[in-house]
mmCIF file of C-alpha atoms and ligand atoms in Angstrom:
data_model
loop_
_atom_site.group_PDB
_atom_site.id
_atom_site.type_symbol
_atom_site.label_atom_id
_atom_site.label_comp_id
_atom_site.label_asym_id
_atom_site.label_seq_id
_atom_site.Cartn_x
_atom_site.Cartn_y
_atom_site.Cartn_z
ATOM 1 C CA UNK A 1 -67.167 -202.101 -3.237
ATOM 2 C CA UNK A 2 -69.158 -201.165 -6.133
ATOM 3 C CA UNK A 3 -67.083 -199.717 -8.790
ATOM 4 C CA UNK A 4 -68.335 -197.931 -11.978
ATOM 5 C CA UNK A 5 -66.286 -198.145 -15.040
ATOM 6 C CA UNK A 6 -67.824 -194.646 -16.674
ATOM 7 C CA UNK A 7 -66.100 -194.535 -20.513
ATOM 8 C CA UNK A 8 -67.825 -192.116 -22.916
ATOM 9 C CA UNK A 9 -65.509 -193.220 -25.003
ATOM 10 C CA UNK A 10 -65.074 -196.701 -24.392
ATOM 11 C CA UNK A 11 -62.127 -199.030 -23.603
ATOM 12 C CA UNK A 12 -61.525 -202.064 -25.872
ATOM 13 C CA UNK A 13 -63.365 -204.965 -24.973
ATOM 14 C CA UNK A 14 -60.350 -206.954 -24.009
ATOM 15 C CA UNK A 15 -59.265 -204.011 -21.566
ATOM 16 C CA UNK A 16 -63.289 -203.811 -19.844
ATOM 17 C CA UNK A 17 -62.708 -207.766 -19.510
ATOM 18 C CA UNK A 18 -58.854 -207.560 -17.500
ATOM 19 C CA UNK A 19 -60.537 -204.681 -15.752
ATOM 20 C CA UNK A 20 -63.343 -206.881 -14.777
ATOM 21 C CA UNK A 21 -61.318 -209.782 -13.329
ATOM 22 C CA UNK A 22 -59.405 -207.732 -11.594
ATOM 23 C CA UNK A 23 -61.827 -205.610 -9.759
ATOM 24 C CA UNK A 24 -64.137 -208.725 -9.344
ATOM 25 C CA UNK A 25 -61.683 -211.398 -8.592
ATOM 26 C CA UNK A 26 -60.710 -208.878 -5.399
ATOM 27 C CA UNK A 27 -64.175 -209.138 -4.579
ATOM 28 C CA UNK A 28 -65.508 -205.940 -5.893
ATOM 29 C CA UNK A 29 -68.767 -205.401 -7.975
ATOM 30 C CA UNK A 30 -68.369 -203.926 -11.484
ATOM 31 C CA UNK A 31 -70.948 -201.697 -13.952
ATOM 32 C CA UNK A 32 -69.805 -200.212 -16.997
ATOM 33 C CA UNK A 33 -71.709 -196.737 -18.294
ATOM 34 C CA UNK A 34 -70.474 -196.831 -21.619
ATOM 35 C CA UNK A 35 -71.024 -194.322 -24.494
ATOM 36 C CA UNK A 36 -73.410 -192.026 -22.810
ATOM 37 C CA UNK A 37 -74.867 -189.805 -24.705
ATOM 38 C CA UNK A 38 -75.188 -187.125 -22.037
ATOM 39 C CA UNK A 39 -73.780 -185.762 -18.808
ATOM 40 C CA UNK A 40 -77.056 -186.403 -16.798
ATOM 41 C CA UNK A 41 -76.611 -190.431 -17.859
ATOM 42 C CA UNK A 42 -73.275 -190.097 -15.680
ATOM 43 C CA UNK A 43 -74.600 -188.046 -12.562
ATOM 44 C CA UNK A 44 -77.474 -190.219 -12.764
ATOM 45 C CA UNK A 45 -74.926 -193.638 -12.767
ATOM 46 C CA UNK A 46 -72.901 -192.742 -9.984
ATOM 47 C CA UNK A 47 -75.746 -192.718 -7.386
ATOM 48 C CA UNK A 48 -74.585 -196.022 -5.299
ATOM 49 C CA UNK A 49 -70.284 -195.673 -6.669
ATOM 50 C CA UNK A 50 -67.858 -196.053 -4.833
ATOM 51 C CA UNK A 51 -65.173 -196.081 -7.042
ATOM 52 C CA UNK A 52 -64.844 -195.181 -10.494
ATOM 53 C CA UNK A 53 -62.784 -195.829 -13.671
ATOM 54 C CA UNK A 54 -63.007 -192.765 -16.161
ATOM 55 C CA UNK A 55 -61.183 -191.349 -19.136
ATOM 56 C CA UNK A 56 -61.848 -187.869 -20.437
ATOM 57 C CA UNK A 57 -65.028 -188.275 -18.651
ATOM 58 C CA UNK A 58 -65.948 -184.824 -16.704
ATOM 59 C CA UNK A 59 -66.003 -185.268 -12.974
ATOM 60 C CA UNK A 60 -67.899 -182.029 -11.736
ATOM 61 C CA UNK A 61 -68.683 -180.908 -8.979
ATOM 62 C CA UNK A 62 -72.032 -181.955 -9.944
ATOM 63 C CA UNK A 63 -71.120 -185.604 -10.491
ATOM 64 C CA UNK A 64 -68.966 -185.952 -6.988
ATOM 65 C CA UNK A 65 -72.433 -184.399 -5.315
ATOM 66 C CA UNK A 66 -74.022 -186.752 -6.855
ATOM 67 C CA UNK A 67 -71.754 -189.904 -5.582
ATOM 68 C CA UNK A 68 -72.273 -189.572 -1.739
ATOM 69 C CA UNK A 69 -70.710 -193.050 -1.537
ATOM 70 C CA UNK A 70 -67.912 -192.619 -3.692
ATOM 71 C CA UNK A 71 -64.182 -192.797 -2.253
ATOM 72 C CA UNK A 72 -62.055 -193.164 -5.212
ATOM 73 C CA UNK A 73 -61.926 -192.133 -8.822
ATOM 74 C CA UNK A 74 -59.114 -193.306 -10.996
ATOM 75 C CA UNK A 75 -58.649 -190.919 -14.277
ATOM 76 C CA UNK A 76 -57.212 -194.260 -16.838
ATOM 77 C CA UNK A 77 -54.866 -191.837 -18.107
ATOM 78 C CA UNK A 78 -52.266 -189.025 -17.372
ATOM 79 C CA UNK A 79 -54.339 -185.411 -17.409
ATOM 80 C CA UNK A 80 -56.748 -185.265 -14.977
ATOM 81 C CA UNK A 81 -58.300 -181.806 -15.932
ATOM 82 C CA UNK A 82 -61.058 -183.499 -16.178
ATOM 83 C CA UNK A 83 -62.004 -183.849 -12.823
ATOM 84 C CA UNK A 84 -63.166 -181.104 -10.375
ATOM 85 C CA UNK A 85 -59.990 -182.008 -7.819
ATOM 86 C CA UNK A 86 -61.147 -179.026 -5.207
ATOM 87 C CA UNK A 87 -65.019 -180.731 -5.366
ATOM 88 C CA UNK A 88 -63.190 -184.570 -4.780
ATOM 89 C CA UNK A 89 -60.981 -182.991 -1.752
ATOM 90 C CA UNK A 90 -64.038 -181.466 -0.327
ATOM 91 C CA UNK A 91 -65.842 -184.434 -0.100
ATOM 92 C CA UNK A 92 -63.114 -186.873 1.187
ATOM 93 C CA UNK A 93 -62.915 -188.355 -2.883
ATOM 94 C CA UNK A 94 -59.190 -189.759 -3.796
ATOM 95 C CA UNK A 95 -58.532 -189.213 -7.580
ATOM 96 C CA UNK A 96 -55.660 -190.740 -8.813
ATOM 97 C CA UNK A 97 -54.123 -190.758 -12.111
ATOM 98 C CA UNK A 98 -52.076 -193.709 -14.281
ATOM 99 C CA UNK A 99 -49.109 -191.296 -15.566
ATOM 100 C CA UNK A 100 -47.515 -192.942 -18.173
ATOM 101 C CA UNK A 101 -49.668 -196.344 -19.071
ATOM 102 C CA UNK A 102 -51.015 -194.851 -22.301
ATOM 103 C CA UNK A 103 -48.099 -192.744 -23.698
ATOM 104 C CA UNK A 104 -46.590 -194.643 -26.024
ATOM 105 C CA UNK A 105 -49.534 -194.443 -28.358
ATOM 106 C CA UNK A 106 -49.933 -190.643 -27.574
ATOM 107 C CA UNK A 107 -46.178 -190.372 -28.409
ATOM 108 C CA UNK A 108 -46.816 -192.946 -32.005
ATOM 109 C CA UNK A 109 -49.876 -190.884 -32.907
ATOM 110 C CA UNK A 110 -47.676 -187.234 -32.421
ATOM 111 C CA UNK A 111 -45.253 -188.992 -35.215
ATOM 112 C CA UNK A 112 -48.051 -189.981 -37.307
ATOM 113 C CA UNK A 113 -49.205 -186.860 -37.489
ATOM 114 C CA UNK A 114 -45.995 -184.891 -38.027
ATOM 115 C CA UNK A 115 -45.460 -187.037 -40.788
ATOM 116 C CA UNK A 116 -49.048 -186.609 -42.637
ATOM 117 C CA UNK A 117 -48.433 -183.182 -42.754
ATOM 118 C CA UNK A 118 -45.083 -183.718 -43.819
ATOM 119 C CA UNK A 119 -46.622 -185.229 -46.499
ATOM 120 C CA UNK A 120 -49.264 -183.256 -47.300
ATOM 121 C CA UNK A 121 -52.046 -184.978 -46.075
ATOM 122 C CA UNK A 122 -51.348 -188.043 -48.240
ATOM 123 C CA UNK A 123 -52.572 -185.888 -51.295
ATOM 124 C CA UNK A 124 -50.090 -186.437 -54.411
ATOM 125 C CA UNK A 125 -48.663 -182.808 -54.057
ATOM 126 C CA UNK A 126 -44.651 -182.763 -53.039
ATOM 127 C CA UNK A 127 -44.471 -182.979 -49.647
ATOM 128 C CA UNK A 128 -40.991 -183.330 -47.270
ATOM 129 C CA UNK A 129 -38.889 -185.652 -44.894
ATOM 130 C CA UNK A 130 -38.790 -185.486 -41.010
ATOM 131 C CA UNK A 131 -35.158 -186.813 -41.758
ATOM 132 C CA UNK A 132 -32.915 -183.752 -41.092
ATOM 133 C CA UNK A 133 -35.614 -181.593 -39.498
ATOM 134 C CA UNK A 134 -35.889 -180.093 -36.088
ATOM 135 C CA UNK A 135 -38.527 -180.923 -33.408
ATOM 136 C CA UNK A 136 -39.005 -179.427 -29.704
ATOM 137 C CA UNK A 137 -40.790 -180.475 -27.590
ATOM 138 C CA UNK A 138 -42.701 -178.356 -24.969
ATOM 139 C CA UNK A 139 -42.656 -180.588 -21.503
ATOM 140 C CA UNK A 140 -40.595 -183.811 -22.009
ATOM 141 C CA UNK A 141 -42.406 -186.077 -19.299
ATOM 142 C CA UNK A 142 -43.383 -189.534 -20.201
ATOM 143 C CA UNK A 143 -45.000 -188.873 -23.881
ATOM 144 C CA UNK A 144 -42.727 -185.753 -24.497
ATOM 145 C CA UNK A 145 -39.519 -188.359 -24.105
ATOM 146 C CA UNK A 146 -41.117 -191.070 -26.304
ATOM 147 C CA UNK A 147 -41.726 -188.690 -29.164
ATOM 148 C CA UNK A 148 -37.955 -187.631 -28.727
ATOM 149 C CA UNK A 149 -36.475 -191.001 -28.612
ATOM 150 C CA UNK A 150 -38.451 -191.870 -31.704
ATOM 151 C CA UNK A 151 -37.985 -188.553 -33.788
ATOM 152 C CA UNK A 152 -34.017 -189.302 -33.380
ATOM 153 C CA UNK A 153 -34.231 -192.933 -34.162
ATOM 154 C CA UNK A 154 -36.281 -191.190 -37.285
ATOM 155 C CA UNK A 155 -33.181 -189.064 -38.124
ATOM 156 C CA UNK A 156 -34.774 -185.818 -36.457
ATOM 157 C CA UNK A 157 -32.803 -183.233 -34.227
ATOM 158 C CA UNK A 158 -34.481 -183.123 -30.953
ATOM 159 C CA UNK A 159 -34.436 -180.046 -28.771
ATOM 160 C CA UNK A 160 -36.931 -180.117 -25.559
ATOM 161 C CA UNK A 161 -38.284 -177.807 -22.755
ATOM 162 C CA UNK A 162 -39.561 -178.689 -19.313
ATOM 163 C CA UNK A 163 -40.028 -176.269 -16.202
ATOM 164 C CA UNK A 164 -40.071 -179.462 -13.943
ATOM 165 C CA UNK A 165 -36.489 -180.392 -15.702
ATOM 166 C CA UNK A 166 -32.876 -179.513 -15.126
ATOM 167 C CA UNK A 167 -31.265 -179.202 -18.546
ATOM 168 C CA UNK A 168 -28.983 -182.777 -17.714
ATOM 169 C CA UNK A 169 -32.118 -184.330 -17.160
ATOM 170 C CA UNK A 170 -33.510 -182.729 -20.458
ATOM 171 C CA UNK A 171 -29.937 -184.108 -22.282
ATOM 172 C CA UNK A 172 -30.202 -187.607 -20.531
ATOM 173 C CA UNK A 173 -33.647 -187.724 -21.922
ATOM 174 C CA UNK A 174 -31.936 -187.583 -25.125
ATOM 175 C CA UNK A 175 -32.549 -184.356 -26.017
ATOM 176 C CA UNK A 176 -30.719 -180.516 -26.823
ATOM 177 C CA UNK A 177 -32.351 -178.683 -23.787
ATOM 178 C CA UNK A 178 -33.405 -174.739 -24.745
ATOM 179 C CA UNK A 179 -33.667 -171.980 -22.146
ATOM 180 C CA UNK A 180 -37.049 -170.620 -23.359
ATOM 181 C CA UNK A 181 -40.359 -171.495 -25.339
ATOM 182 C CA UNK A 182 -38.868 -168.638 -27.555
ATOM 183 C CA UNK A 183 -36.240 -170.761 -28.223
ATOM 184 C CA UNK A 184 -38.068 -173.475 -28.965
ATOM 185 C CA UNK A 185 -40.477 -172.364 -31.250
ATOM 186 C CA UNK A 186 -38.516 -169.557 -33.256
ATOM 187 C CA UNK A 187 -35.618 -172.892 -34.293
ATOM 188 C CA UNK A 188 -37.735 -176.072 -34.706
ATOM 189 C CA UNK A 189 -39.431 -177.130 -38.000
ATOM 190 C CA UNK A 190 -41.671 -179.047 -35.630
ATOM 191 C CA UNK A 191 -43.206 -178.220 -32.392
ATOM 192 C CA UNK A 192 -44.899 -181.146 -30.504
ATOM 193 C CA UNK A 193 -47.142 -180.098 -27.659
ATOM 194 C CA UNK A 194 -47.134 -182.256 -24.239
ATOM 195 C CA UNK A 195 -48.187 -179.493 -21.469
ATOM 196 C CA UNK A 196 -51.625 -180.206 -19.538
ATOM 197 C CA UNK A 197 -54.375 -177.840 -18.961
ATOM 198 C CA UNK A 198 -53.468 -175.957 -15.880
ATOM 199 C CA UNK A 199 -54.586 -172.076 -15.250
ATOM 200 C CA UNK A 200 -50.509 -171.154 -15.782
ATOM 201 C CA UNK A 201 -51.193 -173.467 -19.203
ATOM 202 C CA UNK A 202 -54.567 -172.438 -21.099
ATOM 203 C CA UNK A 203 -54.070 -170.220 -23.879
ATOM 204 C CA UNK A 204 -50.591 -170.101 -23.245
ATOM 205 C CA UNK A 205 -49.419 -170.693 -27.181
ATOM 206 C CA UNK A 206 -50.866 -168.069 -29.186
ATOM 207 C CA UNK A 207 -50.207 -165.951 -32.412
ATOM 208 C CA UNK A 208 -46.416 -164.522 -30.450
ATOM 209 C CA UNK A 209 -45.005 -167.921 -30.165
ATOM 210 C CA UNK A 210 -46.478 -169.781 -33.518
ATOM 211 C CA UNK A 211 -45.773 -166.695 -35.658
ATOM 212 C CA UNK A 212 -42.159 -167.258 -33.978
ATOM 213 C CA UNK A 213 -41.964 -170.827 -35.597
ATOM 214 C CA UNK A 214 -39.237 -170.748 -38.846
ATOM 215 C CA UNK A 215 -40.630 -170.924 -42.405
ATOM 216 C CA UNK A 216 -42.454 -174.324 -43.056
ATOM 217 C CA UNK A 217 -42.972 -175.104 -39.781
ATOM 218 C CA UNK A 218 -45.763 -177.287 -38.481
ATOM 219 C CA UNK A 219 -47.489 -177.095 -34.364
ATOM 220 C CA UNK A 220 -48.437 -180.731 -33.439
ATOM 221 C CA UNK A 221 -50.974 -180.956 -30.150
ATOM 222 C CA UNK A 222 -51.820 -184.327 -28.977
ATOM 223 C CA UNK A 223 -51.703 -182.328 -25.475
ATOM 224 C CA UNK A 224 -55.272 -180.204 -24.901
ATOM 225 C CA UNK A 225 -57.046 -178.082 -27.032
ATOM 226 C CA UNK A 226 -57.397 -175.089 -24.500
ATOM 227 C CA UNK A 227 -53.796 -175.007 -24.651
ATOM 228 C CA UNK A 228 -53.537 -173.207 -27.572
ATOM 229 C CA UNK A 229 -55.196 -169.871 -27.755
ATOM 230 C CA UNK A 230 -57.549 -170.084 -30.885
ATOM 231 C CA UNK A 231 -58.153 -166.854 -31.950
ATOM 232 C CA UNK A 232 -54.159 -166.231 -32.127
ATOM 233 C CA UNK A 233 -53.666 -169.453 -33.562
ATOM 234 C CA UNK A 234 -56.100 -168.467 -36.160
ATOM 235 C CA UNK A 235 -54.179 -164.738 -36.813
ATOM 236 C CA UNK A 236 -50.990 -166.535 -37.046
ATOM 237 C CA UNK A 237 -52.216 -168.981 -39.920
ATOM 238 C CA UNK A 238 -53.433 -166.005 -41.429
ATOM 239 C CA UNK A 239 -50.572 -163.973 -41.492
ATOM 240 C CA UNK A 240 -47.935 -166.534 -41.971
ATOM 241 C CA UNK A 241 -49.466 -168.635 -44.822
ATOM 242 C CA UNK A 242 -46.137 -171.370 -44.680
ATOM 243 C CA UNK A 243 -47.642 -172.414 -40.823
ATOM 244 C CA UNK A 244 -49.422 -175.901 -40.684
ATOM 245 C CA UNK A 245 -51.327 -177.147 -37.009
ATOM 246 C CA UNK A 246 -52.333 -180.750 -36.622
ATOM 247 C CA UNK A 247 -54.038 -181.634 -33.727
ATOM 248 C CA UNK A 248 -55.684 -184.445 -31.668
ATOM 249 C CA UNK A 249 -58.236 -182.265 -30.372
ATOM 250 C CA UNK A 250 -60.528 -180.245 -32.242
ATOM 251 C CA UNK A 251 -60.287 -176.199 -31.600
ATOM 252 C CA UNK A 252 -63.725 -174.585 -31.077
ATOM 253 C CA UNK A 253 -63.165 -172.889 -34.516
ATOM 254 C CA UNK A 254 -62.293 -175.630 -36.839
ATOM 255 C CA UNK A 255 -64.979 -174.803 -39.537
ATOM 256 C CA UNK A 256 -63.098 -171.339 -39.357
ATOM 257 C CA UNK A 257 -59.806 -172.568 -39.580
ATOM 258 C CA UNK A 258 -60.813 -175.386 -42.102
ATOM 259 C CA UNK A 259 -62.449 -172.920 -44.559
ATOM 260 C CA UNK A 260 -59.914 -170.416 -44.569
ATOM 261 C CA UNK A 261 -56.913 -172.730 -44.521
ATOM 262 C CA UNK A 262 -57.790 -175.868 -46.032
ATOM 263 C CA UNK A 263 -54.824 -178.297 -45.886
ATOM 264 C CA UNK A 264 -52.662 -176.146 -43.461
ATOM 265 C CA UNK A 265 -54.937 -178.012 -41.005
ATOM 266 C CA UNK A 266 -55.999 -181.389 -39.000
ATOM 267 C CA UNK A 267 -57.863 -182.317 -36.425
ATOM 268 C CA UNK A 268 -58.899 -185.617 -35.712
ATOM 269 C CA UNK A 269 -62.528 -186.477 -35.593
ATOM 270 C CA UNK A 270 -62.591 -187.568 -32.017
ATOM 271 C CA UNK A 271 -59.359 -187.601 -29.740
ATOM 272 C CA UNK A 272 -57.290 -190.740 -30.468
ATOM 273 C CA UNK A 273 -54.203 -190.592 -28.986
ATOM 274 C CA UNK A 274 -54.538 -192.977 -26.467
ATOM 275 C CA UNK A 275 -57.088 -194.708 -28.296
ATOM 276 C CA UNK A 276 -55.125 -198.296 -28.818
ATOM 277 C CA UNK A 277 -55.782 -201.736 -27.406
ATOM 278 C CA UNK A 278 -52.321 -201.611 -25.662
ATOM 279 C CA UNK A 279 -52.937 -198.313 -24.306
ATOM 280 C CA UNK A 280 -56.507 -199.076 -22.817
ATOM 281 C CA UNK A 281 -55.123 -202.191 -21.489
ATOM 282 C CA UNK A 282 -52.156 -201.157 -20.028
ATOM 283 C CA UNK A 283 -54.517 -197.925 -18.260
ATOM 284 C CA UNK A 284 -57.458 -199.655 -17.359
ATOM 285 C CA UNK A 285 -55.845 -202.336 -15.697
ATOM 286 C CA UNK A 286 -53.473 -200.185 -13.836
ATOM 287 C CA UNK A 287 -56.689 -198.149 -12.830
ATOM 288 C CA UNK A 288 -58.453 -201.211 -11.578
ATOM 289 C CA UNK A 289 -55.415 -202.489 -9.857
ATOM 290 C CA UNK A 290 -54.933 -199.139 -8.212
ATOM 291 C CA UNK A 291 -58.559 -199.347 -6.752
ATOM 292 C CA UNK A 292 -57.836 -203.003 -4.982
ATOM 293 C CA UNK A 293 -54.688 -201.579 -3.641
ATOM 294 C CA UNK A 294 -56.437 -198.207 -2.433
ATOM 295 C CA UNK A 295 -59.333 -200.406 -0.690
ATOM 296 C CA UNK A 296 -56.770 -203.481 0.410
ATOM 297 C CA UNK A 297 -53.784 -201.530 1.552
ATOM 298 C CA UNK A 298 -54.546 -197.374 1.536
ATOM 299 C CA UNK A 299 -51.496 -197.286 -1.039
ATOM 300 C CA UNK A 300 -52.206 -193.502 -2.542
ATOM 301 C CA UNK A 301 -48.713 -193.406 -4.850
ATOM 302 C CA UNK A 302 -50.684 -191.807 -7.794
ATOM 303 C CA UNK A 303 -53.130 -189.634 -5.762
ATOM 304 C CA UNK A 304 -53.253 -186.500 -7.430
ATOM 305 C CA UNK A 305 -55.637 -184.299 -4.996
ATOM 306 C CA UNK A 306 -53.399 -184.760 -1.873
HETATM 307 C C1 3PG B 1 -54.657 -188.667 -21.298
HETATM 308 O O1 3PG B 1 -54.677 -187.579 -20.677
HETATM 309 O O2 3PG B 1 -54.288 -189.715 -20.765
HETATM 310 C C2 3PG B 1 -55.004 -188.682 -22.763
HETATM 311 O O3 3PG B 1 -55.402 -187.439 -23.196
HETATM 312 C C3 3PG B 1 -55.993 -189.775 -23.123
HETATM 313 O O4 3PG B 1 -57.325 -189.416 -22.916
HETATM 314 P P1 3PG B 1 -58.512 -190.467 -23.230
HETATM 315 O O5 3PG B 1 -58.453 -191.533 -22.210
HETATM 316 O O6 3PG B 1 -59.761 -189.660 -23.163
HETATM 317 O O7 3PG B 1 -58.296 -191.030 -24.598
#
């Protein structure tokens, strides 16, 4: 089968090369679109695919139209909101996901970044210690628990929230289970984001939940940017001038928010979190092996559009 490894942003080269001998040592024929510059390079690559390997790449309905071949599309990652799901059913396309192979560096980067606003940017002014603070965490799946387990090992309190949890699970994941994102946010000097983008999600943390968050307190989103509802983000930095957001994904008004509140906010340059050699090995290859399996056996375990 010919499978097209489409990374806009790409993987390290030592992932692309396990990828490679895995897809081609089952006999499968390999082209990597890397760093395109724009969306037309990826509807145009996908022409004679019949599998594909993608990241944050967007999956329209445009590109699956495009594909007329293509059976499979493996997202190297956990959120697939990326791909047009309803376009993939319509045309017979399996996507599948790799829940869990890059988390760990999601989960390392949500630490970084509580602690670089902790301390203030790594400017000389006084900053503060995680030690002794509170985090929550909003959805404790496989990132949301790594970020617990290694806020307590940093001396943090750990309180977490999940709608697809029971409250045991919540306190066998090592965490103080709340009853409501209220809760959460209005008793945590930290509040680490790990919800997809879903319609029930987008826009769903806005200026009555941050404004909720207790003097000092700092929102961290390694999660997706549409999760937060900007312009109430923006009203509660404005109104509460002790509120700090760091985040992995740039909001559409980051000049705005930059400009008017210097310091009180991050975003990285491009979206890093799973952006580690580990993490792009341990998602590609799972991605590649997922595709033999699909092709050699019909094994759909991490088929998300079923
Ligand atoms: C994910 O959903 O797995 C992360 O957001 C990583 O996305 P990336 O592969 O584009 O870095």
């Amino acid at each position: 089968m010919k499978v097209l490894v489409a990374t806009q942003k790409p993987f390290a080269a030592v992932a692309v090369k396990g990828i490679k001998e895995i897809l081609e040592g089952a006999g499968h024929e390999v082209t990597v679109l890397e760093k395109y510059a724009e969306q037309a390079d990826l509807v145009a690559a996908v022409a004679d695919a019949e599998a594909m390997i993608i990241r944050s790449d967007k999956v329209t309905a445009e590109v699956i139209a495009a594909a007329p071949k293509l059976k499979i599309v493996v997202r190297a990652g956990a959120g697939y909101d990326n791909v047009d799901l309803a376009a993939a059913s319509g045309h017979g396309v399996v996507v599948m996901n790799t829940p869990g192979q890059n988390s760990n560096a999601v989960a390392e980067l949500a630490i970084a970044m509580m602690i670089y606003m902790a301390r203030t940017q790594f400017t000389p002014a006084t900053g503060s210690e995680i030690q002794g603070k509170t985090l929550g965490i909003q959805a404790f799946g496989n990132v949301g628990r790594l970020v617990g387990a290694k806020a307590e090992a940093l001396g943090m309190k750990v309180k977490a929230i999940d709608p697809f949890l029971k409250p045991e699970q919540i306190v066998a994941g090592g965490a103080e289970p709340v009853t409501s994102l209220d809760e959460l946010y209005g008793t945590c000097d930290y509040v680490s984001v790990h919800i997809p983008a879903t319609p029930q999600t987008v826009g769903s943390i806005g200026y009555d939940l941050i404004t909720k968050m207790p003097k000092g307190a700092t929102l961290v989103n390694t999660a997706r940017k549409e999760v937060v509802d900007e312009a109430g983000l923006e009203k509660a930095l404005e109104d509460r001038p002790d509120l700090k957001y760091i985040t992995d994904v740039a909001p559409d008004n980051l000049e705005v928010l930059k400009e008017k509140f210097g310091t009180r906010v991050f975003a990285t340059p491009k979206k890093m979190g799973a952006q580690t050699a580990e993490a792009n090995i341990n998602a590609g290859l799972a991605a590649a092996r997922q595709i033999v399996d699909y092709f050699a056996t019909g094994n759909t375990r991490f088929q998300v559009n079923k």
